[in-house]
Tab-separated table of C-alpha atoms in Angstrom:
chain	number	residue	atom	x	y	z
A	1	UNK	CA	9.507	38.797	-66.282
A	2	UNK	CA	6.018	39.048	-68.034
A	3	UNK	CA	6.919	35.983	-69.638
A	4	UNK	CA	6.519	34.401	-66.667
A	5	UNK	CA	3.508	35.967	-65.771
A	6	UNK	CA	-0.532	34.924	-65.727
A	7	UNK	CA	-3.678	36.763	-65.944
A	8	UNK	CA	-6.584	36.601	-63.918
A	9	UNK	CA	-9.545	39.272	-62.966
A	10	UNK	CA	-10.318	39.083	-59.295
A	11	UNK	CA	-13.499	41.502	-57.859
A	12	UNK	CA	-13.463	43.487	-61.531
A	13	UNK	CA	-9.563	43.805	-60.927
A	14	UNK	CA	-6.830	42.844	-63.214
A	15	UNK	CA	-4.038	40.295	-61.589
A	16	UNK	CA	-0.936	38.959	-62.228
A	17	UNK	CA	-0.113	35.685	-60.685
A	18	UNK	CA	3.786	35.224	-60.177
A	19	UNK	CA	5.721	32.565	-58.711
A	20	UNK	CA	9.261	33.758	-57.459
A	21	UNK	CA	11.717	32.711	-55.090
A	22	UNK	CA	9.762	33.767	-52.923
A	23	UNK	CA	6.989	32.537	-52.988
A	24	UNK	CA	8.632	28.970	-53.250
A	25	UNK	CA	9.897	29.487	-50.271
A	26	UNK	CA	6.247	30.200	-48.519
A	27	UNK	CA	4.924	26.920	-50.577
A	28	UNK	CA	7.911	25.210	-49.345
A	29	UNK	CA	7.574	26.169	-45.771
A	30	UNK	CA	3.598	25.103	-46.274
A	31	UNK	CA	4.097	22.012	-47.709
A	32	UNK	CA	7.137	20.423	-47.935
A	33	UNK	CA	7.519	21.494	-51.663
A	34	UNK	CA	6.063	22.778	-55.102
A	35	UNK	CA	5.392	18.502	-55.867
A	36	UNK	CA	3.617	18.493	-52.208
A	37	UNK	CA	1.453	21.322	-53.010
A	38	UNK	CA	-0.120	19.016	-56.582
A	39	UNK	CA	-0.771	16.394	-53.682
A	40	UNK	CA	-2.234	18.932	-50.754
A	41	UNK	CA	-4.993	20.334	-53.133
A	42	UNK	CA	-6.578	17.449	-55.308
A	43	UNK	CA	-5.835	14.748	-52.074
A	44	UNK	CA	-7.978	17.232	-49.490
A	45	UNK	CA	-10.767	15.538	-48.492
A	46	UNK	CA	-12.256	18.591	-46.765
A	47	UNK	CA	-13.844	21.184	-48.864
A	48	UNK	CA	-13.680	24.024	-46.416
A	49	UNK	CA	-9.873	22.935	-45.938
A	50	UNK	CA	-9.619	22.780	-49.598
A	51	UNK	CA	-10.712	26.320	-50.405
A	52	UNK	CA	-8.869	28.027	-47.350
A	53	UNK	CA	-5.671	26.355	-49.122
A	54	UNK	CA	-6.315	27.513	-51.973
A	55	UNK	CA	-7.240	31.192	-51.866
A	56	UNK	CA	-3.862	31.062	-49.457
A	57	UNK	CA	-2.240	30.191	-52.443
A	58	UNK	CA	-3.648	32.503	-55.088
A	59	UNK	CA	-3.107	35.497	-52.867
A	60	UNK	CA	0.928	34.315	-52.689
A	61	UNK	CA	1.043	33.852	-55.980
A	62	UNK	CA	-1.321	37.801	-56.793
A	63	UNK	CA	1.019	39.624	-54.157
A	64	UNK	CA	4.697	38.903	-56.100
A	65	UNK	CA	4.017	41.538	-58.558
A	66	UNK	CA	2.338	44.260	-56.088
A	67	UNK	CA	5.854	43.366	-53.459
A	68	UNK	CA	7.609	43.982	-56.552
A	69	UNK	CA	6.310	47.154	-57.242
A	70	UNK	CA	6.235	47.491	-54.082
A	71	UNK	CA	9.923	46.897	-53.687
A	72	UNK	CA	10.843	49.462	-57.017
A	73	UNK	CA	7.900	52.395	-55.653
A	74	UNK	CA	8.284	52.877	-52.084
A	75	UNK	CA	6.792	56.258	-52.946
A	76	UNK	CA	3.828	54.747	-54.169
A	77	UNK	CA	2.859	51.313	-52.397
A	78	UNK	CA	-0.066	48.747	-53.231
A	79	UNK	CA	-2.066	47.356	-50.654
A	80	UNK	CA	-1.182	43.782	-50.789
A	81	UNK	CA	-3.964	40.706	-50.862
A	82	UNK	CA	-5.047	38.871	-47.861
A	83	UNK	CA	-6.744	35.648	-47.474
A	84	UNK	CA	-9.609	36.993	-46.543
A	85	UNK	CA	-9.823	39.620	-49.740
A	86	UNK	CA	-9.482	36.582	-51.960
A	87	UNK	CA	-12.499	34.578	-49.944
A	88	UNK	CA	-14.378	37.796	-50.166
A	89	UNK	CA	-13.639	38.285	-53.924
A	90	UNK	CA	-14.555	34.915	-55.268
A	91	UNK	CA	-16.610	32.273	-56.000
A	92	UNK	CA	-16.253	28.858	-56.280
A	93	UNK	CA	-16.371	28.947	-59.253
A	94	UNK	CA	-13.989	31.316	-59.920
A	95	UNK	CA	-11.762	29.437	-58.517
A	96	UNK	CA	-11.863	26.602	-60.573
A	97	UNK	CA	-11.106	28.634	-63.649
A	98	UNK	CA	-8.523	30.313	-61.486
A	99	UNK	CA	-6.676	27.062	-61.551
A	100	UNK	CA	-5.143	26.952	-64.741
A	101	UNK	CA	-4.085	30.300	-64.623
A	102	UNK	CA	-2.078	28.863	-61.024
A	103	UNK	CA	-0.741	26.136	-62.916
A	104	UNK	CA	0.420	28.438	-66.100
A	105	UNK	CA	2.474	30.674	-63.202
A	106	UNK	CA	4.023	27.806	-61.344
A	107	UNK	CA	4.661	26.150	-65.483
A	108	UNK	CA	6.490	29.615	-66.001
A	109	UNK	CA	8.420	30.082	-63.007
A	110	UNK	CA	10.116	26.369	-62.760
A	111	UNK	CA	9.943	26.134	-66.892
A	112	UNK	CA	14.053	25.708	-67.727
A	113	UNK	CA	15.450	26.807	-71.423
A	114	UNK	CA	17.428	23.729	-72.324
A	115	UNK	CA	20.161	24.504	-74.729
A	116	UNK	CA	21.281	20.715	-76.204
A	117	UNK	CA	24.534	20.724	-78.909
A	118	UNK	CA	24.835	17.746	-81.582
A	119	UNK	CA	28.306	15.797	-81.297
A	120	UNK	CA	30.565	16.109	-84.497
A	121	UNK	CA	31.599	12.361	-84.097
A	122	UNK	CA	35.249	13.341	-83.150
A	123	UNK	CA	34.084	14.120	-79.949
A	124	UNK	CA	33.902	18.011	-80.412
A	125	UNK	CA	30.068	19.484	-81.017
A	126	UNK	CA	28.491	20.655	-84.143
A	127	UNK	CA	26.005	23.162	-84.389
A	128	UNK	CA	22.707	21.396	-85.299
A	129	UNK	CA	20.568	23.091	-87.953
């Protein structure tokens, strides 16, 4: 699962960003889907609202690895990030830098590995070399 994560540093601490099925459901509930998320973030004309949405998304993606940790370690749970914590631990400049990590985590979470076969001319598939 590590290959699906992107790393950021927030408030002097490293956080992993991960797009899980749960995060995708949360995004879909809030925006209607992943495609609509991009439109919402890029086309928001109210700067305060754009910052709020960005902090929310950052919180959701950063909380996924924490929730997975808590699932497997019920006696040693870590606290989840809140939107308020994200707002306090970041600056607008940080958020601009995190954009790439968010994009990376979302791309890794939605990546598909496609294997194709080459037709052998007889209706069958031949191994590609």
